């Protein structure tokens, strides 16, 4: 891999628009191409962001020899098919969360990536935020003793619109895959993979989930209580509780600037670590550095963690009666 990592964007939607500005903060990364199933959309995106090439098909960017890594930001059900085709083409991947629509889809992508030795990482920007990196260091250093419980919530109030992607089951709509992935991934980062998953919630008329409360249980008694919603707003806070104190992650926890350390017998300590740019620069830098070093997985966001998170989301969906599906025809 060359010293400069050349990036392509698949799916020029809202999140891709937001991510583009942060490339300016990443040494050794250069966005060069975009692909959409609409040639006009691809051309417009390329024009706005100064990209050299716009492809009117996903196959076009996979065949582009001057692209090293793809940032995939299409709707969730399209991720698996696009990722599998990209891995076969030898393209490294940063895949937006939720990684896939189903646990089986995630497992297929991970298996193929490992089989082919191609770098793949889920775009869970939370793990790379400087404030969260500091939280993980504090926990690892025993600042709050042994972690016993995690609380996290992420919800917004959205007016129900069956034509909007957020409420369309076939497009991966619903609270779990859009917002629940953050609370589950945060808990998994600190507690590991749960032994039990219990969920309560409700569905929209489209069959997509409107709200969900999850209780993750561990054989040794540790727990995570997690809330996600498209029906009502929540603070977007998180709390990590240990045997010797706790850490509050101030809203919104999935891209925080500030954490507050509470230790038994000590004054609370406020720690602020702002993100670079919009906050996406850190995950882009991780992928770029991994590729430059020849790694096939990130140590911060390993594929085993992605699989564990997808399994929890899948179990929660099953219990709520949601039938997510990957779109095998997505790659065109």
One Martini backbone bead per residue (centre of mass of N, CA, C, O) as a GRO file, in nm:
protein
  332
    1UNK     BB    1   0.098   0.035   0.022
    2UNK     BB    2   0.082   0.346   0.002
    3UNK     BB    3   0.133   0.629   0.179
    4UNK     BB    4  -0.111   0.707   0.018
    5UNK     BB    5  -0.456   0.705   0.082
    6UNK     BB    6  -0.721   0.608  -0.132
    7UNK     BB    7  -1.051   0.731  -0.150
    8UNK     BB    8  -1.387   0.599  -0.145
    9UNK     BB    9  -1.738   0.661  -0.208
   10UNK     BB   10  -2.038   0.486  -0.094
   11UNK     BB   11  -2.285   0.688  -0.075
   12UNK     BB   12  -2.404   1.024  -0.118
   13UNK     BB   13  -2.500   1.119   0.167
   14UNK     BB   14  -2.525   1.275   0.462
   15UNK     BB   15  -2.281   1.139   0.607
   16UNK     BB   16  -2.076   1.180   0.380
   17UNK     BB   17  -2.080   1.485   0.387
   18UNK     BB   18  -1.967   1.506   0.682
   19UNK     BB   19  -1.696   1.344   0.643
   20UNK     BB   20  -1.531   1.499   0.423
   21UNK     BB   21  -1.408   1.739   0.593
   22UNK     BB   22  -1.206   1.543   0.769
   23UNK     BB   23  -0.974   1.483   0.565
   24UNK     BB   24  -0.804   1.745   0.630
   25UNK     BB   25  -0.703   1.592   0.919
   26UNK     BB   26  -0.564   1.352   0.739
   27UNK     BB   27  -0.281   1.202   0.715
   28UNK     BB   28  -0.257   1.025   0.404
   29UNK     BB   29  -0.548   1.120   0.300
   30UNK     BB   30  -0.742   1.074  -0.019
   31UNK     BB   31  -1.008   1.179  -0.187
   32UNK     BB   32  -1.117   1.055  -0.534
   33UNK     BB   33  -1.408   0.901  -0.508
   34UNK     BB   34  -1.745   0.816  -0.637
   35UNK     BB   35  -2.055   0.623  -0.569
   36UNK     BB   36  -2.358   0.568  -0.761
   37UNK     BB   37  -2.666   0.479  -0.903
   38UNK     BB   38  -2.634   0.790  -0.957
   39UNK     BB   39  -2.465   0.987  -1.167
   40UNK     BB   40  -2.562   1.265  -1.070
   41UNK     BB   41  -2.494   1.235  -0.770
   42UNK     BB   42  -2.195   1.176  -0.806
   43UNK     BB   43  -2.121   1.439  -0.957
   44UNK     BB   44  -2.216   1.637  -0.739
   45UNK     BB   45  -2.033   1.536  -0.512
   46UNK     BB   46  -1.764   1.573  -0.658
   47UNK     BB   47  -1.797   1.879  -0.695
   48UNK     BB   48  -1.822   1.962  -0.392
   49UNK     BB   49  -1.532   1.780  -0.313
   50UNK     BB   50  -1.307   1.747  -0.539
   51UNK     BB   51  -1.334   1.496  -0.713
   52UNK     BB   52  -1.209   1.313  -0.981
   53UNK     BB   53  -1.438   1.076  -0.953
   54UNK     BB   54  -1.749   0.948  -1.105
   55UNK     BB   55  -1.970   0.681  -1.030
   56UNK     BB   56  -2.272   0.512  -1.168
   57UNK     BB   57  -2.145   0.264  -1.001
   58UNK     BB   58  -2.018   0.021  -0.798
   59UNK     BB   59  -1.843  -0.127  -1.005
   60UNK     BB   60  -1.667   0.115  -1.088
   61UNK     BB   61  -1.507   0.148  -0.813
   62UNK     BB   62  -1.398  -0.147  -0.801
   63UNK     BB   63  -1.232  -0.095  -1.086
   64UNK     BB   64  -1.061   0.119  -0.948
   65UNK     BB   65  -0.710   0.142  -0.921
   66UNK     BB   66  -0.717   0.439  -0.746
   67UNK     BB   67  -0.844   0.262  -0.501
   68UNK     BB   68  -0.804   0.142  -0.164
   69UNK     BB   69  -1.067   0.264  -0.010
   70UNK     BB   70  -1.396   0.219   0.131
   71UNK     BB   71  -1.679   0.421   0.203
   72UNK     BB   72  -1.978   0.293   0.347
   73UNK     BB   73  -2.315   0.483   0.308
   74UNK     BB   74  -2.545   0.305   0.288
   75UNK     BB   75  -2.789   0.131   0.350
   76UNK     BB   76  -2.777  -0.139   0.551
   77UNK     BB   77  -2.878  -0.373   0.346
   78UNK     BB   78  -2.622  -0.309   0.140
   79UNK     BB   79  -2.350  -0.377   0.279
   80UNK     BB   80  -2.289  -0.679   0.229
   81UNK     BB   81  -2.278  -0.690  -0.083
   82UNK     BB   82  -2.066  -0.469  -0.119
   83UNK     BB   83  -1.845  -0.588   0.064
   84UNK     BB   84  -1.802  -0.856  -0.083
   85UNK     BB   85  -1.722  -0.730  -0.357
   86UNK     BB   86  -1.485  -0.559  -0.248
   87UNK     BB   87  -1.312  -0.788  -0.135
   88UNK     BB   88  -1.284  -0.934  -0.411
   89UNK     BB   89  -1.137  -0.655  -0.520
   90UNK     BB   90  -0.936  -0.557  -0.276
   91UNK     BB   91  -1.098  -0.363  -0.090
   92UNK     BB   92  -1.098  -0.167   0.150
   93UNK     BB   93  -1.297  -0.104   0.467
   94UNK     BB   94  -1.556   0.137   0.566
   95UNK     BB   95  -1.842   0.062   0.763
   96UNK     BB   96  -2.122   0.157   0.842
   97UNK     BB   97  -2.340   0.201   1.082
   98UNK     BB   98  -2.466  -0.057   1.063
   99UNK     BB   99  -2.287  -0.302   0.923
  100UNK     BB  100  -2.562  -0.461   0.911
  101UNK     BB  101  -2.885  -0.605   0.917
  102UNK     BB  102  -2.738  -0.882   0.993
  103UNK     BB  103  -2.568  -1.134   1.139
  104UNK     BB  104  -2.511  -1.302   0.884
  105UNK     BB  105  -2.390  -1.072   0.718
  106UNK     BB  106  -2.152  -1.015   0.904
  107UNK     BB  107  -2.023  -1.297   0.899
  108UNK     BB  108  -1.967  -1.302   0.593
  109UNK     BB  109  -1.777  -1.058   0.582
  110UNK     BB  110  -1.567  -1.150   0.788
  111UNK     BB  111  -1.489  -1.415   0.656
  112UNK     BB  112  -1.392  -1.292   0.387
  113UNK     BB  113  -1.179  -1.097   0.497
  114UNK     BB  114  -1.002  -1.315   0.634
  115UNK     BB  115  -0.960  -1.496   0.387
  116UNK     BB  116  -0.832  -1.239   0.208
  117UNK     BB  117  -0.685  -1.011   0.380
  118UNK     BB  118  -0.893  -0.771   0.432
  119UNK     BB  119  -0.967  -0.464   0.528
  120UNK     BB  120  -1.204  -0.418   0.806
  121UNK     BB  121  -1.436  -0.156   0.932
  122UNK     BB  122  -1.627  -0.009   1.160
  123UNK     BB  123  -1.801   0.314   1.186
  124UNK     BB  124  -1.723   0.371   1.513
  125UNK     BB  125  -1.653   0.678   1.630
  126UNK     BB  126  -1.663   0.662   1.941
  127UNK     BB  127  -1.390   0.501   1.999
  128UNK     BB  128  -1.215   0.772   1.881
  129UNK     BB  129  -1.278   0.961   2.088
  130UNK     BB  130  -1.090   1.126   2.312
  131UNK     BB  131  -1.284   1.088   2.560
  132UNK     BB  132  -1.306   0.775   2.525
  133UNK     BB  133  -1.010   0.708   2.541
  134UNK     BB  134  -0.985   0.813   2.831
  135UNK     BB  135  -1.190   0.624   2.960
  136UNK     BB  136  -1.042   0.360   2.891
  137UNK     BB  137  -0.786   0.428   3.049
  138UNK     BB  138  -0.914   0.458   3.328
  139UNK     BB  139  -1.030   0.173   3.343
  140UNK     BB  140  -0.759   0.021   3.297
  141UNK     BB  141  -0.634   0.173   3.567
  142UNK     BB  142  -0.870   0.158   3.799
  143UNK     BB  143  -1.038   0.425   3.874
  144UNK     BB  144  -1.332   0.237   3.926
  145UNK     BB  145  -1.251  -0.032   3.910
  146UNK     BB  146  -1.478  -0.261   3.856
  147UNK     BB  147  -1.693  -0.317   3.608
  148UNK     BB  148  -2.066  -0.355   3.641
  149UNK     BB  149  -2.204  -0.098   3.483
  150UNK     BB  150  -2.417   0.017   3.207
  151UNK     BB  151  -2.536   0.329   3.079
  152UNK     BB  152  -2.759   0.409   2.792
  153UNK     BB  153  -2.875   0.676   2.567
  154UNK     BB  154  -3.069   0.701   2.239
  155UNK     BB  155  -3.290   0.966   2.136
  156UNK     BB  156  -3.564   1.057   1.915
  157UNK     BB  157  -3.807   1.277   1.770
  158UNK     BB  158  -4.013   1.137   1.514
  159UNK     BB  159  -4.207   1.172   1.257
  160UNK     BB  160  -4.419   0.973   1.111
  161UNK     BB  161  -4.288   0.821   0.794
  162UNK     BB  162  -4.324   0.567   0.566
  163UNK     BB  163  -4.115   0.712   0.345
  164UNK     BB  164  -3.897   0.704   0.542
  165UNK     BB  165  -3.612   0.536   0.608
  166UNK     BB  166  -3.644   0.513   0.928
  167UNK     BB  167  -3.940   0.344   0.869
  168UNK     BB  168  -3.803   0.136   0.669
  169UNK     BB  169  -3.740  -0.191   0.676
  170UNK     BB  170  -3.596  -0.238   0.389
  171UNK     BB  171  -3.380   0.010   0.490
  172UNK     BB  172  -3.319  -0.028   0.808
  173UNK     BB  173  -3.514   0.074   0.992
  174UNK     BB  174  -3.503   0.207   1.305
  175UNK     BB  175  -3.357   0.225   1.615
  176UNK     BB  176  -3.143  -0.001   1.638
  177UNK     BB  177  -2.957   0.053   1.375
  178UNK     BB  178  -2.921   0.370   1.420
  179UNK     BB  179  -2.894   0.390   1.761
  180UNK     BB  180  -2.852   0.117   1.918
  181UNK     BB  181  -2.560   0.063   1.826
  182UNK     BB  182  -2.430   0.260   2.031
  183UNK     BB  183  -2.515   0.135   2.305
  184UNK     BB  184  -2.409  -0.150   2.249
  185UNK     BB  185  -2.112  -0.079   2.181
  186UNK     BB  186  -2.045   0.057   2.448
  187UNK     BB  187  -2.095  -0.191   2.627
  188UNK     BB  188  -1.903  -0.387   2.480
  189UNK     BB  189  -1.639  -0.227   2.530
  190UNK     BB  190  -1.668  -0.271   2.862
  191UNK     BB  191  -1.805  -0.589   2.890
  192UNK     BB  192  -1.869  -0.732   2.640
  193UNK     BB  193  -2.025  -1.029   2.589
  194UNK     BB  194  -2.328  -1.135   2.641
  195UNK     BB  195  -2.546  -1.389   2.776
  196UNK     BB  196  -2.796  -1.184   2.781
  197UNK     BB  197  -3.115  -1.081   2.617
  198UNK     BB  198  -3.338  -0.810   2.686
  199UNK     BB  199  -3.663  -0.686   2.556
  200UNK     BB  200  -3.841  -0.372   2.511
  201UNK     BB  201  -4.117  -0.254   2.291
  202UNK     BB  202  -4.189  -0.097   1.967
  203UNK     BB  203  -4.385  -0.050   1.669
  204UNK     BB  204  -4.438   0.033   1.364
  205UNK     BB  205  -4.647  -0.018   1.097
  206UNK     BB  206  -4.389  -0.115   0.918
  207UNK     BB  207  -4.203  -0.291   1.149
  208UNK     BB  208  -4.043  -0.091   1.282
  209UNK     BB  209  -3.866   0.033   1.540
  210UNK     BB  210  -3.937   0.280   1.795
  211UNK     BB  211  -3.850   0.116   2.064
  212UNK     BB  212  -3.587   0.034   2.321
  213UNK     BB  213  -3.513  -0.192   2.594
  214UNK     BB  214  -3.205  -0.310   2.733
  215UNK     BB  215  -3.087  -0.620   2.889
  216UNK     BB  216  -2.768  -0.700   2.985
  217UNK     BB  217  -2.617  -1.015   3.066
  218UNK     BB  218  -2.395  -1.165   3.307
  219UNK     BB  219  -2.271  -1.436   3.474
  220UNK     BB  220  -2.136  -1.225   3.706
  221UNK     BB  221  -2.373  -0.974   3.715
  222UNK     BB  222  -2.345  -0.796   3.498
  223UNK     BB  223  -2.465  -0.482   3.338
  224UNK     BB  224  -2.696  -0.344   3.083
  225UNK     BB  225  -2.872  -0.030   3.029
  226UNK     BB  226  -3.071   0.032   2.735
  227UNK     BB  227  -3.170   0.314   2.518
  228UNK     BB  228  -3.401   0.349   2.234
  229UNK     BB  229  -3.528   0.612   1.993
  230UNK     BB  230  -3.798   0.760   1.768
  231UNK     BB  231  -4.035   0.873   1.979
  232UNK     BB  232  -3.818   0.989   2.192
  233UNK     BB  233  -3.629   1.187   2.382
  234UNK     BB  234  -3.287   1.194   2.489
  235UNK     BB  235  -2.989   1.289   2.628
  236UNK     BB  236  -2.729   1.106   2.561
  237UNK     BB  237  -2.619   0.925   2.795
  238UNK     BB  238  -2.350   0.800   3.013
  239UNK     BB  239  -2.263   0.518   3.247
  240UNK     BB  240  -1.983   0.406   3.447
  241UNK     BB  241  -1.977   0.133   3.683
  242UNK     BB  242  -1.792   0.076   3.981
  243UNK     BB  243  -1.637  -0.028   4.280
  244UNK     BB  244  -1.490   0.294   4.289
  245UNK     BB  245  -1.703   0.425   4.080
  246UNK     BB  246  -1.765   0.680   3.821
  247UNK     BB  247  -1.861   0.761   3.472
  248UNK     BB  248  -1.952   1.040   3.297
  249UNK     BB  249  -2.116   1.090   2.982
  250UNK     BB  250  -2.173   1.351   2.809
  251UNK     BB  251  -2.365   1.494   2.607
  252UNK     BB  252  -2.316   1.311   2.344
  253UNK     BB  253  -2.178   1.003   2.394
  254UNK     BB  254  -2.102   0.931   2.082
  255UNK     BB  255  -1.965   1.253   2.084
  256UNK     BB  256  -1.772   1.356   2.316
  257UNK     BB  257  -1.597   1.598   2.529
  258UNK     BB  258  -1.709   1.495   2.822
  259UNK     BB  259  -1.595   1.379   3.141
  260UNK     BB  260  -1.681   1.233   3.474
  261UNK     BB  261  -1.498   1.167   3.764
  262UNK     BB  262  -1.598   0.932   4.025
  263UNK     BB  263  -1.456   0.902   4.341
  264UNK     BB  264  -1.410   0.774   4.624
  265UNK     BB  265  -1.345   1.056   4.826
  266UNK     BB  266  -1.372   1.252   4.572
  267UNK     BB  267  -1.366   1.486   4.356
  268UNK     BB  268  -1.482   1.572   4.079
  269UNK     BB  269  -1.359   1.505   3.738
  270UNK     BB  270  -1.310   1.711   3.465
  271UNK     BB  271  -1.290   1.593   3.119
  272UNK     BB  272  -1.155   1.746   2.821
  273UNK     BB  273  -1.188   1.612   2.468
  274UNK     BB  274  -1.178   1.722   2.179
  275UNK     BB  275  -1.246   1.699   1.862
  276UNK     BB  276  -1.162   1.660   1.539
  277UNK     BB  277  -1.350   1.840   1.388
  278UNK     BB  278  -1.643   1.647   1.365
  279UNK     BB  279  -1.509   1.333   1.448
  280UNK     BB  280  -1.410   1.150   1.191
  281UNK     BB  281  -1.096   1.163   1.178
  282UNK     BB  282  -1.018   0.923   1.370
  283UNK     BB  283  -1.120   0.684   1.192
  284UNK     BB  284  -0.964   0.763   0.937
  285UNK     BB  285  -0.683   0.741   1.070
  286UNK     BB  286  -0.696   0.444   1.147
  287UNK     BB  287  -0.723   0.324   0.865
  288UNK     BB  288  -0.476   0.455   0.738
  289UNK     BB  289  -0.268   0.333   0.938
  290UNK     BB  290  -0.334   0.035   0.891
  291UNK     BB  291  -0.265   0.032   0.588
  292UNK     BB  292   0.029   0.133   0.614
  293UNK     BB  293   0.090  -0.131   0.813
  294UNK     BB  294  -0.079  -0.395   0.703
  295UNK     BB  295  -0.348  -0.425   0.829
  296UNK     BB  296  -0.678  -0.612   0.879
  297UNK     BB  297  -0.721  -0.476   1.168
  298UNK     BB  298  -0.855  -0.323   1.441
  299UNK     BB  299  -0.789  -0.285   1.783
  300UNK     BB  300  -1.036  -0.092   1.854
  301UNK     BB  301  -1.227  -0.221   1.596
  302UNK     BB  302  -1.297  -0.520   1.592
  303UNK     BB  303  -1.474  -0.773   1.439
  304UNK     BB  304  -1.566  -0.917   1.698
  305UNK     BB  305  -1.729  -0.675   1.803
  306UNK     BB  306  -1.921  -0.642   1.569
  307UNK     BB  307  -2.049  -0.924   1.596
  308UNK     BB  308  -2.156  -0.887   1.886
  309UNK     BB  309  -2.343  -0.648   1.825
  310UNK     BB  310  -2.514  -0.783   1.603
  311UNK     BB  311  -2.622  -1.008   1.787
  312UNK     BB  312  -2.779  -0.825   1.979
  313UNK     BB  313  -2.957  -0.686   1.767
  314UNK     BB  314  -3.081  -0.953   1.663
  315UNK     BB  315  -3.213  -1.045   1.927
  316UNK     BB  316  -3.387  -0.795   1.967
  317UNK     BB  317  -3.545  -0.815   1.704
  318UNK     BB  318  -3.667  -1.093   1.753
  319UNK     BB  319  -3.824  -1.017   2.018
  320UNK     BB  320  -3.991  -0.781   1.854
  321UNK     BB  321  -4.051  -0.889   1.548
  322UNK     BB  322  -3.814  -0.828   1.358
  323UNK     BB  323  -3.732  -0.829   0.988
  324UNK     BB  324  -3.440  -0.832   0.885
  325UNK     BB  325  -3.260  -0.757   0.564
  326UNK     BB  326  -3.056  -0.835   0.322
  327UNK     BB  327  -2.949  -0.708   0.000
  328UNK     BB  328  -2.844  -0.901  -0.267
  329UNK     BB  329  -2.904  -0.656  -0.497
  330UNK     BB  330  -2.720  -0.403  -0.421
  331UNK     BB  331  -2.506  -0.489  -0.635
  332UNK     BB  332  -2.496  -0.240  -0.924
   0.00000   0.00000   0.00000
